[in-house]
Short mmCIF file of C-alpha atoms in Angstrom, two decimals:
data_model
loop_
_atom_site.label_atom_id
_atom_site.label_comp_id
_atom_site.label_asym_id
_atom_site.label_seq_id
_atom_site.Cartn_x
_atom_site.Cartn_y
_atom_site.Cartn_z
CA MET A 1 -51.23 5.65 12.37
CA MET A 2 -49.68 8.99 13.00
CA ARG A 3 -47.10 7.28 15.06
CA SER A 4 -46.00 4.74 12.57
CA ILE A 5 -45.67 7.61 9.83
CA PHE A 6 -43.75 9.84 12.16
CA VAL A 7 -41.17 6.94 12.92
CA LEU A 8 -40.74 6.26 9.09
CA MET A 9 -40.01 10.04 8.73
CA LEU A 10 -37.57 10.02 11.39
CA ALA A 11 -35.85 6.90 9.92
CA ALA A 12 -35.64 8.59 6.37
CA LEU A 13 -33.99 11.68 7.93
CA LEU A 14 -31.49 9.45 9.66
CA PHE A 15 -30.79 7.33 6.69
CA ASN A 16 -30.13 10.55 4.47
CA PHE A 17 -28.18 12.41 7.07
CA THR A 18 -25.74 9.30 7.42
CA LEU A 19 -25.37 9.38 3.51
CA SER A 20 -24.56 13.11 3.59
CA LEU A 21 -21.67 12.33 5.88
CA PRO A 22 -17.84 12.34 4.40
CA VAL A 23 -16.51 8.90 3.76
CA GLN A 24 -13.91 9.22 6.57
CA ALA A 25 -16.62 10.26 9.05
CA GLN A 26 -18.74 7.06 8.25
CA ASP A 27 -15.63 5.00 8.34
CA THR A 28 -14.33 6.09 11.67
CA ALA A 29 -16.12 3.24 13.62
CA VAL A 30 -14.06 0.18 13.84
CA LYS A 31 -15.74 -2.94 12.18
CA SER A 32 -17.55 -5.09 14.52
CA SER A 33 -15.68 -8.60 12.94
CA PRO A 34 -11.82 -8.58 13.04
CA ILE A 35 -10.00 -7.64 9.84
CA ASP A 36 -7.85 -10.51 8.56
CA PHE A 37 -4.88 -9.40 6.85
CA TYR A 38 -4.99 -11.98 4.07
CA GLN A 39 -8.66 -12.13 3.69
CA ASP A 40 -9.62 -8.58 3.83
CA VAL A 41 -6.53 -6.44 3.22
CA LYS A 42 -4.38 -8.15 0.84
CA PRO A 43 -7.06 -8.32 -1.83
CA ILE A 44 -7.52 -4.57 -1.41
CA LEU A 45 -3.76 -4.14 -2.08
CA ASP A 46 -3.46 -6.38 -4.83
CA ASN A 47 -6.19 -4.76 -6.64
CA ARG A 48 -5.65 -1.07 -5.90
CA CYS A 49 -1.95 -0.62 -5.11
CA THR A 50 0.29 -2.98 -6.21
CA VAL A 51 -0.31 -2.03 -9.99
CA CYS A 52 2.16 0.41 -9.00
CA HIS A 53 3.81 -0.65 -5.90
CA GLY A 54 4.49 -4.28 -6.61
CA CYS A 55 7.93 -4.39 -8.52
CA TYR A 56 11.46 -3.53 -7.76
CA ASP A 57 11.22 0.01 -9.48
CA ALA A 58 8.02 0.89 -7.55
CA PRO A 59 7.68 4.22 -6.49
CA CYS A 60 9.84 5.11 -3.48
CA GLN A 61 10.82 1.48 -3.23
CA LEU A 62 7.33 0.70 -1.54
CA LYS A 63 6.24 -2.99 -2.17
CA LEU A 64 2.98 -3.50 -0.98
CA SER A 65 2.63 -6.83 -2.61
CA SER A 66 4.24 -8.74 0.80
CA VAL A 67 4.36 -8.34 4.22
CA GLU A 68 8.14 -7.93 3.98
CA GLY A 69 7.83 -5.05 1.23
CA ILE A 70 4.91 -3.02 3.65
CA GLU A 71 7.23 -3.60 6.84
CA ARG A 72 10.42 -2.42 4.76
CA GLY A 73 8.53 0.93 3.93
CA LEU A 74 9.76 3.31 1.38
CA SER A 75 12.84 5.12 0.61
CA LYS A 76 13.81 8.32 -1.40
CA GLU A 77 16.56 6.51 -2.98
CA VAL A 78 15.86 5.90 -6.98
CA THR A 79 16.57 2.26 -7.68
CA TYR A 80 17.36 2.47 -11.46
CA GLN A 81 19.26 5.73 -12.40
CA GLY A 82 21.17 5.42 -15.73
CA ALA A 83 23.36 8.51 -15.09
CA ARG A 84 25.14 7.60 -11.97
CA PRO A 85 28.96 6.63 -12.54
CA ILE A 86 29.01 4.43 -9.54
CA ALA A 87 26.99 1.18 -8.57
CA THR A 88 24.44 1.66 -6.07
CA THR A 89 23.73 -0.18 -2.78
CA PRO A 90 21.26 -2.88 -3.50
CA GLN A 91 17.87 -2.84 -1.21
CA ARG A 92 16.91 -6.10 -1.97
CA LEU A 93 13.70 -7.96 0.05
CA PHE A 94 14.91 -11.39 1.80
CA ILE A 95 18.71 -10.63 0.97
CA ASP A 96 20.08 -7.10 2.12
CA ALA A 97 18.33 -7.09 5.38
CA HIS A 98 15.72 -8.73 7.30
CA THR A 99 14.14 -6.54 10.00
CA LYS A 100 12.47 -3.49 10.42
CA GLU A 101 15.18 -2.18 12.52
CA GLN A 102 17.89 -3.24 9.51
CA TRP A 103 15.72 -1.47 6.98
CA ARG A 104 15.61 1.50 9.14
CA GLU A 105 19.42 1.56 9.32
CA ARG A 106 19.67 1.30 5.49
CA GLY A 107 17.53 4.73 5.09
CA PHE A 108 13.88 3.24 4.65
CA ASN A 109 10.89 5.08 6.50
CA ALA A 110 8.12 3.26 7.88
CA VAL A 111 4.59 3.75 6.25
CA LEU A 112 2.92 1.87 9.50
CA ASN A 113 2.53 3.51 12.82
CA GLU A 114 5.71 1.96 14.62
CA ASN A 115 5.82 4.46 17.57
CA GLY A 116 2.78 3.09 19.31
CA SER A 117 0.87 6.60 19.12
CA ASP A 118 -1.77 7.80 17.00
CA PRO A 119 -2.53 5.08 14.14
CA HIS A 120 -3.83 7.74 11.92
CA SER A 121 -0.54 9.21 11.98
CA SER A 122 0.96 6.60 9.53
CA LEU A 123 2.02 7.46 5.87
CA LEU A 124 -0.55 4.61 4.50
CA TYR A 125 -3.37 6.06 6.58
CA ARG A 126 -2.78 9.62 5.63
CA THR A 127 -2.20 9.19 1.99
CA LEU A 128 -5.34 7.05 1.83
CA LEU A 129 -7.50 9.49 3.56
CA GLN A 130 -6.25 12.23 1.44
CA LYS A 131 -7.31 11.02 -1.67
CA GLN A 132 -10.74 10.77 -0.11
CA LEU A 133 -10.49 14.39 0.99
CA LYS A 134 -9.39 15.31 -2.55
CA PRO A 135 -10.58 12.87 -5.14
CA LEU A 136 -9.78 12.97 -8.72
CA PRO A 137 -10.82 16.20 -10.82
CA GLN A 138 -13.88 15.68 -12.89
CA GLU A 139 -12.40 15.98 -16.29
CA PRO A 140 -12.12 13.31 -18.83
CA ILE A 141 -8.31 13.75 -19.31
CA LEU A 142 -5.81 14.78 -15.89
CA GLY A 143 -4.03 17.87 -16.42
CA ASP A 144 -0.58 19.00 -15.41
CA SER A 145 -1.19 18.71 -11.64
CA PHE A 146 -0.40 14.87 -12.35
CA ASP A 147 2.96 13.73 -13.51
CA PHE A 148 3.18 10.33 -14.95
CA SER A 149 6.45 10.48 -16.89
CA LEU A 150 9.10 7.86 -16.17
CA ASN A 151 11.66 10.36 -15.07
CA ARG A 152 9.50 12.31 -12.85
CA ALA A 153 10.97 13.46 -9.48
CA GLN A 154 9.91 11.09 -6.62
CA THR A 155 8.07 12.63 -3.44
CA CYS A 156 8.78 10.21 -0.70
CA PRO A 157 8.18 11.97 2.62
CA SER A 158 8.74 10.48 6.30
CA GLU A 159 5.97 10.86 8.44
CA ASP A 160 7.32 14.43 9.71
CA GLU A 161 7.66 15.61 6.23
CA TYR A 162 4.10 14.48 5.01
CA ASP A 163 2.13 17.52 6.21
CA LYS A 164 4.37 20.03 4.07
CA MET A 165 4.26 17.56 0.89
CA ILE A 166 0.58 17.85 0.68
CA LYS A 167 0.05 21.04 1.25
CA GLU A 168 2.30 21.56 -1.96
CA GLN A 169 0.67 18.70 -3.60
CA PRO A 170 -3.05 18.06 -2.63
CA LEU A 171 -3.89 15.64 -5.26
CA ALA A 172 -1.00 13.09 -4.22
CA GLY A 173 -3.15 11.16 -2.31
CA MET A 174 -3.37 7.33 -2.97
CA PRO A 175 -4.16 5.69 -5.32
CA TYR A 176 -1.87 8.38 -7.39
CA GLY A 177 -3.92 9.57 -10.49
CA LEU A 178 -6.52 6.75 -9.76
CA PRO A 179 -10.00 6.80 -8.27
CA ALA A 180 -10.23 6.56 -4.50
CA LEU A 181 -10.82 3.80 -2.60
CA SER A 182 -14.48 2.84 -2.22
CA GLY A 183 -16.25 3.37 1.06
CA ASP A 184 -15.87 -0.38 2.28
CA GLU A 185 -12.43 -0.69 1.03
CA PHE A 186 -11.36 2.74 3.06
CA SER A 187 -13.50 1.58 6.10
CA THR A 188 -11.50 -1.87 6.17
CA MET A 189 -7.84 -0.21 5.76
CA SER A 190 -8.80 2.15 8.26
CA SER A 191 -10.26 -0.50 11.04
CA TRP A 192 -6.83 -2.69 10.30
CA LEU A 193 -4.49 0.40 10.85
CA GLU A 194 -6.71 1.38 14.13
CA ASN A 195 -6.33 -2.01 15.32
CA GLY A 196 -2.51 -2.33 15.23
CA ALA A 197 -2.24 -3.44 11.55
CA SER A 198 -1.27 -7.10 12.50
CA TYR A 199 -0.79 -9.60 9.76
CA GLY A 200 -1.79 -12.97 11.78
CA GLU A 201 -0.95 -16.19 10.57
CA ARG A 202 0.19 -16.86 6.98
CA ALA A 203 -1.66 -19.61 5.44
CA PRO A 204 0.43 -22.64 4.44
CA LEU A 205 0.95 -23.45 0.94
CA ASP A 206 -1.31 -26.37 -0.48
CA GLU A 207 0.11 -29.53 -1.65
CA ALA A 208 -0.31 -28.48 -5.56
CA LEU A 209 1.57 -25.11 -4.84
CA LYS A 210 4.57 -26.91 -2.82
CA THR A 211 4.91 -29.04 -6.04
CA GLN A 212 5.12 -26.23 -8.16
CA VAL A 213 7.53 -24.23 -6.10
CA ASN A 214 9.79 -27.10 -6.00
CA ARG A 215 10.02 -27.67 -9.67
CA TRP A 216 10.85 -23.72 -10.11
CA GLU A 217 13.37 -24.00 -7.60
CA LEU A 218 15.11 -27.16 -9.19
CA PHE A 219 14.72 -25.55 -12.56
CA LEU A 220 16.09 -22.13 -11.37
CA ASN A 221 19.00 -23.30 -9.35
CA GLN A 222 20.51 -25.51 -11.71
CA GLN A 223 24.36 -25.24 -11.76
CA SER A 224 25.41 -25.12 -15.52
CA LYS A 225 26.29 -21.92 -17.07
CA LYS A 226 23.48 -21.92 -19.75
CA GLN A 227 21.19 -22.42 -16.87
CA ASP A 228 22.78 -19.42 -14.91
CA ARG A 229 22.30 -17.24 -17.58
CA LYS A 230 18.64 -18.48 -18.29
CA SER A 231 17.71 -18.00 -14.43
CA THR A 232 18.94 -14.27 -14.60
CA ARG A 233 17.33 -13.34 -17.46
#
């Protein structure tokens, strides 16, 4: 009887100790099952990241809505800047460059670990971890530490510049101005990054989606001037 009570008390102590660990300490162990990008990682990016990083005007031109956008990385160049006197160089996915090397030549910095060293050195991991370490302040309205203005100055650091930036802006972890990833979400992202951030095979489109794609392609690529204007609006 006494032995059973001792075992139960020991289990309770271990459980409470685990709960007291920081999120990043609990999540350092790689998940036993392999992480699938399309099944496990992309839903997190879609639900927590692409609300900001899903369009051509995304901060730092970092598009997390597609593999190609993740591979392209981020740029310090502002996409839309109405005061410039001359046209800017376009940086369009699928058109202006097609490989990581080409994007690096065009001034984009990687957000994944491309040098084969510590996977925790990647910008994606460090920005997510920073929000775990410095979560949102417990206040009903965020203060002046957060700038959500349309014309705010963007901070788009490279890996070498990140430490300096985060010392100056400790609340700039991602998602910016939003709650941190949950423990499970952070664990999934960490495991994916620690295991090489591979994408695996992209599932083929089903026949219904192929039909829709073909219909849109036919509609958007008609040659009349009227259609050309409709397709570009």
